[in-house]
Amino acid sequence: MNRRVCVAGVGWADGPKTPDLTAMGLQAQAFGRATADAGLTKSDIDGLASAGYGGMHEVQLAEYLGLTPHWLDSTSCGGSSFEFHALHAYRAIQAGDVDTVAIVYGNNELSTAGRSLGTGRSGGGGAAAMPYPMSFELTTGLTLVGAYAMAAQRHMHQYGTTAEQLASIAVQTREHAARNPHAMYRDLITVDDVLGSKLVADPLHKLDCCVVSDGGCALILTTEERARDLGRPLVYVRGAAAGMTHHSIQGMPDLTVTAGAVTGPKAFAEAGIGPSDVDTFQMYDSFTYTVLVCLEDLGFAPKGEGGAFAASGALRLGGALPTNTDGGGLSATHPGMRGLFLLCEATRQLRGEAGDSQVAGAEIAVAHGSGGWLSTMGTVVLGTEPV
Amino acid sequence: MSDETGVPSYLIPRISPEAAEFFAGTVRGELRVQRCASCGLHHHYPRMFCPHCGSDELTWVTASGRGTVHSFTVIRQQGIPMFKEQVPFVVALVDLDEPGARFIAQLPTVAPEHAVIDMRVQVRFRPASEDMAFVEFEPHE
């Protein structure tokens, strides 16, 4: 059996600020909206995937939602977990192990934790509670932002990438956020605004970093046959691949190359496309550098030329590669992990339901998630036609 | 807070068995790293298994303590007490002269504007408790 797989439904929870909702409540809201969008009821869902919390989270979520799925995926490898879920669900549906999988994420990061993302909150459990490798890193005072900053710094050194080029990514993403009523920040910004914002960890400024928000979303994958019956515009999974290179930044083999250099070409090959076929790119923009390095790794620009490509205006609506058309993590929403939002926005574009942010005639969309410290990468190619 | 060192106790990692020799070395002022007898490469953090070639034929050697900055950042925002009071400070990835071993460490005597990739550095140790010192680097030559 090798069945085709389609997106049945997508849904978004409230956001970007929801002080009255719990993380579980946001997940339930997103799930309910995705099933309604698909025209399904919860009894149609026989697979569930989620990530971002402790062990058995997806089991707890199933109970909360009143589901008894026979297929579960709790892969939790950072923000790209959801591209891994989509890959696993795609294969399992192809093979006939499961028919309809809901992938769900939601978190009230902003309302519970405040805006200290990636710069350390407190001693927490302390160094004694750290995973072994991290005990050699966190004792240096390095932050999450700092880890990405060291990678960006190396890229600048090797290839002459500039802070202005990185800033241009934030500027173009904000243009898209300005069109999204649910985005956290909507006022247009300039390269000078980015460079004039506080340096958090050189060379990354505050506006090179993603926002901290509340929010959630859900994506339902099913067979082509069932998707046809549901009557929503068909969006096919054409290819997917996932991989990793390291855990903490001290173990990254090359600070200027991610596992996207493997997962991108692999997913594109399965999908029967090349970089020039991609109409819109939904890219995990934890930081501007994450976008820049993956533009290169997925082949949208040669290695070392991601900065010039981005600064040319390629990422804006109407550009060569409209990227993060919902305003991204940099401006719209980032409740701790963003991987699932990429798949939902890609679907919205391919259905032609993106309103003011619609990429005209979009037929191929790529969602690429990054997790950890540029550690784990997952690429999913969606299209309006099967391979 | 351990009174002698100024390092808060919550920043003192547990000494795991595979890292015991490394931490013991830091107290003596020696930078101990593992070298693989099979492939000849070094590595850090300490393991039971060479991450380069997969061999378990590992021996401990005392490194020269000298290395080169592969990349760095200046931490300007940090929420954890001690570090919060220290900002801005430089953290670097340092490749030891012994091939294969990369350290992440502070360069506490390097002013942010003087940090550069490829600068030559030498190890120094900051006592953190009776049982360990933190590895730091300072400019060399």
PDB file of N, CA, C and O in Angstrom, chain A residues 89-141:
ATOM      1  N   ALA A  89       3.856  10.859  10.279  1.00  0.00           N
ATOM      2  CA  ALA A  89       2.436  10.632   9.987  1.00  0.00           C
ATOM      3  C   ALA A  89       2.226  10.352   8.500  1.00  0.00           C
ATOM      4  O   ALA A  89       1.441   9.476   8.119  1.00  0.00           O
ATOM      5  N   TYR A  90       2.941  11.095   7.673  1.00  0.00           N
ATOM      6  CA  TYR A  90       2.885  10.908   6.208  1.00  0.00           C
ATOM      7  C   TYR A  90       3.229   9.461   5.857  1.00  0.00           C
ATOM      8  O   TYR A  90       2.488   8.790   5.132  1.00  0.00           O
ATOM      9  N   ARG A  91       4.344   8.972   6.411  1.00  0.00           N
ATOM     10  CA  ARG A  91       4.760   7.596   6.120  1.00  0.00           C
ATOM     11  C   ARG A  91       3.729   6.581   6.656  1.00  0.00           C
ATOM     12  O   ARG A  91       3.437   5.581   5.992  1.00  0.00           O
ATOM     13  N   ALA A  92       3.220   6.844   7.846  1.00  0.00           N
ATOM     14  CA  ALA A  92       2.300   5.880   8.460  1.00  0.00           C
ATOM     15  C   ALA A  92       0.963   5.835   7.707  1.00  0.00           C
ATOM     16  O   ALA A  92       0.362   4.768   7.570  1.00  0.00           O
ATOM     17  N   ILE A  93       0.526   7.005   7.215  1.00  0.00           N
ATOM     18  CA  ILE A  93      -0.715   7.030   6.429  1.00  0.00           C
ATOM     19  C   ILE A  93      -0.466   6.369   5.064  1.00  0.00           C
ATOM     20  O   ILE A  93      -1.275   5.578   4.597  1.00  0.00           O
ATOM     21  N   GLN A  94       0.675   6.702   4.456  1.00  0.00           N
ATOM     22  CA  GLN A  94       1.054   6.043   3.186  1.00  0.00           C
ATOM     23  C   GLN A  94       0.975   4.531   3.321  1.00  0.00           C
ATOM     24  O   GLN A  94       0.447   3.839   2.466  1.00  0.00           O
ATOM     25  N   ALA A  95       1.520   4.023   4.435  1.00  0.00           N
ATOM     26  CA  ALA A  95       1.649   2.579   4.621  1.00  0.00           C
ATOM     27  C   ALA A  95       0.355   1.922   5.070  1.00  0.00           C
ATOM     28  O   ALA A  95       0.248   0.694   5.080  1.00  0.00           O
ATOM     29  N   GLY A  96      -0.611   2.727   5.494  1.00  0.00           N
ATOM     30  CA  GLY A  96      -1.877   2.166   5.922  1.00  0.00           C
ATOM     31  C   GLY A  96      -1.968   1.858   7.403  1.00  0.00           C
ATOM     32  O   GLY A  96      -2.929   1.227   7.856  1.00  0.00           O
ATOM     33  N   ASP A  97      -0.983   2.321   8.182  1.00  0.00           N
ATOM     34  CA  ASP A  97      -1.030   2.070   9.625  1.00  0.00           C
ATOM     35  C   ASP A  97      -2.092   2.923  10.315  1.00  0.00           C
ATOM     36  O   ASP A  97      -2.593   2.574  11.380  1.00  0.00           O
ATOM     37  N   VAL A  98      -2.377   4.068   9.757  1.00  0.00           N
ATOM     38  CA  VAL A  98      -3.288   5.021  10.386  1.00  0.00           C
ATOM     39  C   VAL A  98      -3.931   5.819   9.253  1.00  0.00           C
ATOM     40  O   VAL A  98      -3.354   5.940   8.166  1.00  0.00           O
ATOM     41  N   ASP A  99      -5.127   6.337   9.474  1.00  0.00           N
ATOM     42  CA  ASP A  99      -5.826   7.068   8.409  1.00  0.00           C
ATOM     43  C   ASP A  99      -5.785   8.586   8.585  1.00  0.00           C
ATOM     44  O   ASP A  99      -5.581   9.319   7.635  1.00  0.00           O
ATOM     45  N   THR A 100      -6.024   9.039   9.803  1.00  0.00           N
ATOM     46  CA  THR A 100      -6.205  10.470  10.016  1.00  0.00           C
ATOM     47  C   THR A 100      -5.469  10.896  11.290  1.00  0.00           C
ATOM     48  O   THR A 100      -5.828  10.480  12.392  1.00  0.00           O
ATOM     49  N   VAL A 101      -4.436  11.723  11.108  1.00  0.00           N
ATOM     50  CA  VAL A 101      -3.576  12.121  12.224  1.00  0.00           C
ATOM     51  C   VAL A 101      -3.728  13.610  12.493  1.00  0.00           C
ATOM     52  O   VAL A 101      -3.634  14.422  11.560  1.00  0.00           O
ATOM     53  N   ALA A 102      -3.945  13.948  13.750  1.00  0.00           N
ATOM     54  CA  ALA A 102      -3.932  15.353  14.161  1.00  0.00           C
ATOM     55  C   ALA A 102      -2.592  15.656  14.817  1.00  0.00           C
ATOM     56  O   ALA A 102      -2.140  14.917  15.697  1.00  0.00           O
ATOM     57  N   ILE A 103      -1.952  16.731  14.364  1.00  0.00           N
ATOM     58  CA  ILE A 103      -0.728  17.227  14.994  1.00  0.00           C
ATOM     59  C   ILE A 103      -1.113  18.531  15.685  1.00  0.00           C
ATOM     60  O   ILE A 103      -1.692  19.428  15.051  1.00  0.00           O
ATOM     61  N   VAL A 104      -0.843  18.614  16.969  1.00  0.00           N
ATOM     62  CA  VAL A 104      -1.393  19.717  17.776  1.00  0.00           C
ATOM     63  C   VAL A 104      -0.291  20.376  18.595  1.00  0.00           C
ATOM     64  O   VAL A 104       0.561  19.697  19.183  1.00  0.00           O
ATOM     65  N   TYR A 105      -0.331  21.697  18.634  1.00  0.00           N
ATOM     66  CA  TYR A 105       0.598  22.443  19.501  1.00  0.00           C
ATOM     67  C   TYR A 105      -0.080  23.696  20.039  1.00  0.00           C
ATOM     68  O   TYR A 105      -0.845  24.348  19.322  1.00  0.00           O
ATOM     69  N   GLY A 106       0.211  24.021  21.273  1.00  0.00           N
ATOM     70  CA  GLY A 106      -0.265  25.278  21.834  1.00  0.00           C
ATOM     71  C   GLY A 106       0.467  25.561  23.123  1.00  0.00           C
ATOM     72  O   GLY A 106       0.820  24.650  23.862  1.00  0.00           O
ATOM     73  N   ASN A 107       0.706  26.842  23.375  1.00  0.00           N
ATOM     74  CA  ASN A 107       1.417  27.193  24.600  1.00  0.00           C
ATOM     75  C   ASN A 107       1.150  28.646  24.954  1.00  0.00           C
ATOM     76  O   ASN A 107       1.020  29.494  24.069  1.00  0.00           O
ATOM     77  N   ASN A 108       1.073  28.897  26.260  1.00  0.00           N
ATOM     78  CA  ASN A 108       0.894  30.272  26.725  1.00  0.00           C
ATOM     79  C   ASN A 108       2.211  30.802  27.278  1.00  0.00           C
ATOM     80  O   ASN A 108       2.299  31.260  28.409  1.00  0.00           O
ATOM     81  N   GLU A 109       3.219  30.724  26.434  1.00  0.00           N
ATOM     82  CA  GLU A 109       4.586  31.103  26.806  1.00  0.00           C
ATOM     83  C   GLU A 109       4.663  32.541  27.326  1.00  0.00           C
ATOM     84  O   GLU A 109       5.288  32.815  28.342  1.00  0.00           O
ATOM     85  N   LEU A 110       4.006  33.443  26.622  1.00  0.00           N
ATOM     86  CA  LEU A 110       4.092  34.856  27.011  1.00  0.00           C
ATOM     87  C   LEU A 110       3.424  35.085  28.366  1.00  0.00           C
ATOM     88  O   LEU A 110       3.982  35.718  29.250  1.00  0.00           O
ATOM     89  N   SER A 111       2.226  34.533  28.519  1.00  0.00           N
ATOM     90  CA  SER A 111       1.462  34.815  29.738  1.00  0.00           C
ATOM     91  C   SER A 111       2.042  34.127  30.970  1.00  0.00           C
ATOM     92  O   SER A 111       1.829  34.578  32.090  1.00  0.00           O
ATOM     93  N   THR A 112       2.765  33.036  30.777  1.00  0.00           N
ATOM     94  CA  THR A 112       3.295  32.338  31.952  1.00  0.00           C
ATOM     95  C   THR A 112       4.755  32.641  32.227  1.00  0.00           C
ATOM     96  O   THR A 112       5.208  32.538  33.356  1.00  0.00           O
ATOM     97  N   ALA A 113       5.508  32.995  31.191  1.00  0.00           N
ATOM     98  CA  ALA A 113       6.948  33.098  31.391  1.00  0.00           C
ATOM     99  C   ALA A 113       7.523  34.483  31.148  1.00  0.00           C
ATOM    100  O   ALA A 113       8.606  34.803  31.614  1.00  0.00           O
ATOM    101  N   GLY A 114       6.810  35.311  30.391  1.00  0.00           N
ATOM    102  CA  GLY A 114       7.339  36.641  30.124  1.00  0.00           C
ATOM    103  C   GLY A 114       8.319  36.632  28.969  1.00  0.00           C
ATOM    104  O   GLY A 114       8.545  35.610  28.340  1.00  0.00           O
ATOM    105  N   ARG A 115       8.928  37.763  28.724  1.00  0.00           N
ATOM    106  CA  ARG A 115       9.691  37.954  27.499  1.00  0.00           C
ATOM    107  C   ARG A 115      11.184  37.756  27.670  1.00  0.00           C
ATOM    108  O   ARG A 115      11.974  38.596  27.301  1.00  0.00           O
ATOM    109  N   SER A 116      11.584  36.652  28.252  1.00  0.00           N
ATOM    110  CA  SER A 116      13.017  36.464  28.453  1.00  0.00           C
ATOM    111  C   SER A 116      13.557  35.356  27.571  1.00  0.00           C
ATOM    112  O   SER A 116      14.602  34.810  27.830  1.00  0.00           O
ATOM    113  N   LEU A 117      12.823  35.040  26.509  1.00  0.00           N
ATOM    114  CA  LEU A 117      13.187  33.901  25.673  1.00  0.00           C
ATOM    115  C   LEU A 117      14.667  33.905  25.334  1.00  0.00           C
ATOM    116  O   LEU A 117      15.190  34.822  24.764  1.00  0.00           O
ATOM    117  N   GLY A 118      15.295  32.810  25.682  1.00  0.00           N
ATOM    118  CA  GLY A 118      16.650  32.603  25.212  1.00  0.00           C
ATOM    119  C   GLY A 118      17.717  33.409  25.907  1.00  0.00           C
ATOM    120  O   GLY A 118      18.862  33.419  25.484  1.00  0.00           O
ATOM    121  N   THR A 119      17.382  34.099  26.974  1.00  0.00           N
ATOM    122  CA  THR A 119      18.434  34.826  27.669  1.00  0.00           C
ATOM    123  C   THR A 119      18.502  34.452  29.140  1.00  0.00           C
ATOM    124  O   THR A 119      19.102  35.147  29.937  1.00  0.00           O
ATOM    125  N   GLY A 120      17.896  33.328  29.510  1.00  0.00           N
ATOM    126  CA  GLY A 120      18.037  32.847  30.879  1.00  0.00           C
ATOM    127  C   GLY A 120      16.999  33.448  31.791  1.00  0.00           C
ATOM    128  O   GLY A 120      16.741  34.642  31.754  1.00  0.00           O
ATOM    129  N   ARG A 121      16.384  32.616  32.584  1.00  0.00           N
ATOM    130  CA  ARG A 121      15.320  33.095  33.468  1.00  0.00           C
ATOM    131  C   ARG A 121      15.765  33.097  34.903  1.00  0.00           C
ATOM    132  O   ARG A 121      15.582  34.031  35.630  1.00  0.00           O
ATOM    133  N   SER A 122      16.352  31.979  35.352  1.00  0.00           N
ATOM    134  CA  SER A 122      16.754  31.877  36.745  1.00  0.00           C
ATOM    135  C   SER A 122      17.669  30.683  36.826  1.00  0.00           C
ATOM    136  O   SER A 122      18.025  30.087  35.812  1.00  0.00           O
ATOM    137  N   GLY A 123      18.055  30.318  38.013  1.00  0.00           N
ATOM    138  CA  GLY A 123      18.873  29.137  38.139  1.00  0.00           C
ATOM    139  C   GLY A 123      18.105  27.889  37.777  1.00  0.00           C
ATOM    140  O   GLY A 123      18.678  26.878  37.410  1.00  0.00           O
ATOM    141  N   GLY A 124      16.798  27.925  37.899  1.00  0.00           N
ATOM    142  CA  GLY A 124      15.981  26.757  37.611  1.00  0.00           C
ATOM    143  C   GLY A 124      16.411  25.590  38.470  1.00  0.00           C
ATOM    144  O   GLY A 124      16.664  25.745  39.662  1.00  0.00           O
ATOM    145  N   GLY A 125      16.503  24.421  37.866  1.00  0.00           N
ATOM    146  CA  GLY A 125      16.973  23.253  38.599  1.00  0.00           C
ATOM    147  C   GLY A 125      18.468  23.327  38.862  1.00  0.00           C
ATOM    148  O   GLY A 125      19.024  22.477  39.544  1.00  0.00           O
ATOM    149  N   GLY A 126      19.126  24.323  38.263  1.00  0.00           N
ATOM    150  CA  GLY A 126      20.548  24.490  38.480  1.00  0.00           C
ATOM    151  C   GLY A 126      21.373  23.570  37.612  1.00  0.00           C
ATOM    152  O   GLY A 126      20.869  22.707  36.913  1.00  0.00           O
ATOM    153  N   ALA A 127      22.675  23.792  37.666  1.00  0.00           N
ATOM    154  CA  ALA A 127      23.592  23.039  36.817  1.00  0.00           C
ATOM    155  C   ALA A 127      23.537  21.553  37.110  1.00  0.00           C
ATOM    156  O   ALA A 127      23.749  20.729  36.230  1.00  0.00           O
ATOM    157  N   ALA A 128      23.246  21.189  38.354  1.00  0.00           N
ATOM    158  CA  ALA A 128      23.213  19.776  38.720  1.00  0.00           C
ATOM    159  C   ALA A 128      22.108  19.036  37.976  1.00  0.00           C
ATOM    160  O   ALA A 128      22.191  17.840  37.766  1.00  0.00           O
ATOM    161  N   ALA A 129      21.080  19.791  37.578  1.00  0.00           N
ATOM    162  CA  ALA A 129      19.956  19.164  36.892  1.00  0.00           C
ATOM    163  C   ALA A 129      20.127  19.187  35.376  1.00  0.00           C
ATOM    164  O   ALA A 129      19.308  18.660  34.648  1.00  0.00           O
ATOM    165  N   MET A 130      21.200  19.806  34.907  1.00  0.00           N
ATOM    166  CA  MET A 130      21.371  19.936  33.458  1.00  0.00           C
ATOM    167  C   MET A 130      21.692  18.590  32.832  1.00  0.00           C
ATOM    168  O   MET A 130      22.392  17.781  33.412  1.00  0.00           O
ATOM    169  N   PRO A 131      21.226  18.401  31.579  1.00  0.00           N
ATOM    170  CA  PRO A 131      21.729  17.247  30.834  1.00  0.00           C
ATOM    171  C   PRO A 131      23.249  17.351  30.768  1.00  0.00           C
ATOM    172  O   PRO A 131      23.798  18.451  30.646  1.00  0.00           O
ATOM    173  N   TYR A 132      23.927  16.225  30.814  1.00  0.00           N
ATOM    174  CA  TYR A 132      25.383  16.200  30.940  1.00  0.00           C
ATOM    175  C   TYR A 132      26.127  17.151  29.992  1.00  0.00           C
ATOM    176  O   TYR A 132      26.911  17.988  30.454  1.00  0.00           O
ATOM    177  N   PRO A 133      25.899  17.077  28.681  1.00  0.00           N
ATOM    178  CA  PRO A 133      26.676  17.960  27.808  1.00  0.00           C
ATOM    179  C   PRO A 133      26.436  19.438  28.088  1.00  0.00           C
ATOM    180  O   PRO A 133      27.353  20.255  27.985  1.00  0.00           O
ATOM    181  N   MET A 134      25.215  19.783  28.457  1.00  0.00           N
ATOM    182  CA  MET A 134      24.901  21.190  28.672  1.00  0.00           C
ATOM    183  C   MET A 134      25.612  21.749  29.890  1.00  0.00           C
ATOM    184  O   MET A 134      25.762  22.949  30.020  1.00  0.00           O
ATOM    185  N   SER A 135      26.032  20.861  30.801  1.00  0.00           N
ATOM    186  CA  SER A 135      26.707  21.370  32.002  1.00  0.00           C
ATOM    187  C   SER A 135      28.037  22.017  31.638  1.00  0.00           C
ATOM    188  O   SER A 135      28.584  22.796  32.407  1.00  0.00           O
ATOM    189  N   PHE A 136      28.569  21.714  30.448  1.00  0.00           N
ATOM    190  CA  PHE A 136      29.809  22.356  30.014  1.00  0.00           C
ATOM    191  C   PHE A 136      29.534  23.654  29.271  1.00  0.00           C
ATOM    192  O   PHE A 136      30.455  24.353  28.895  1.00  0.00           O
ATOM    193  N   GLU A 137      28.271  23.938  29.025  1.00  0.00           N
ATOM    194  CA  GLU A 137      27.930  25.098  28.220  1.00  0.00           C
ATOM    195  C   GLU A 137      27.277  26.194  29.067  1.00  0.00           C
ATOM    196  O   GLU A 137      27.655  27.351  29.009  1.00  0.00           O
ATOM    197  N   LEU A 138      26.286  25.789  29.860  1.00  0.00           N
ATOM    198  CA  LEU A 138      25.521  26.810  30.595  1.00  0.00           C
ATOM    199  C   LEU A 138      26.360  27.443  31.702  1.00  0.00           C
ATOM    200  O   LEU A 138      26.075  28.559  32.120  1.00  0.00           O
ATOM    201  N   THR A 139      27.404  26.761  32.149  1.00  0.00           N
ATOM    202  CA  THR A 139      28.270  27.347  33.173  1.00  0.00           C
ATOM    203  C   THR A 139      29.120  28.476  32.609  1.00  0.00           C
ATOM    204  O   THR A 139      29.781  29.186  33.364  1.00  0.00           O
ATOM    205  N   THR A 140      29.135  28.640  31.287  1.00  0.00           N
ATOM    206  CA  THR A 140      29.882  29.749  30.687  1.00  0.00           C
ATOM    207  C   THR A 140      29.045  31.015  30.598  1.00  0.00           C
ATOM    208  O   THR A 140      29.563  32.074  30.256  1.00  0.00           O
ATOM    209  N   GLY A 141      27.746  30.895  30.886  1.00  0.00           N
ATOM    210  CA  GLY A 141      26.865  32.058  30.751  1.00  0.00           C
ATOM    211  C   GLY A 141      26.325  32.223  29.343  1.00  0.00           C
ATOM    212  O   GLY A 141      25.655  33.203  29.037  1.00  0.00           O
TER     213      GLY A 141
END
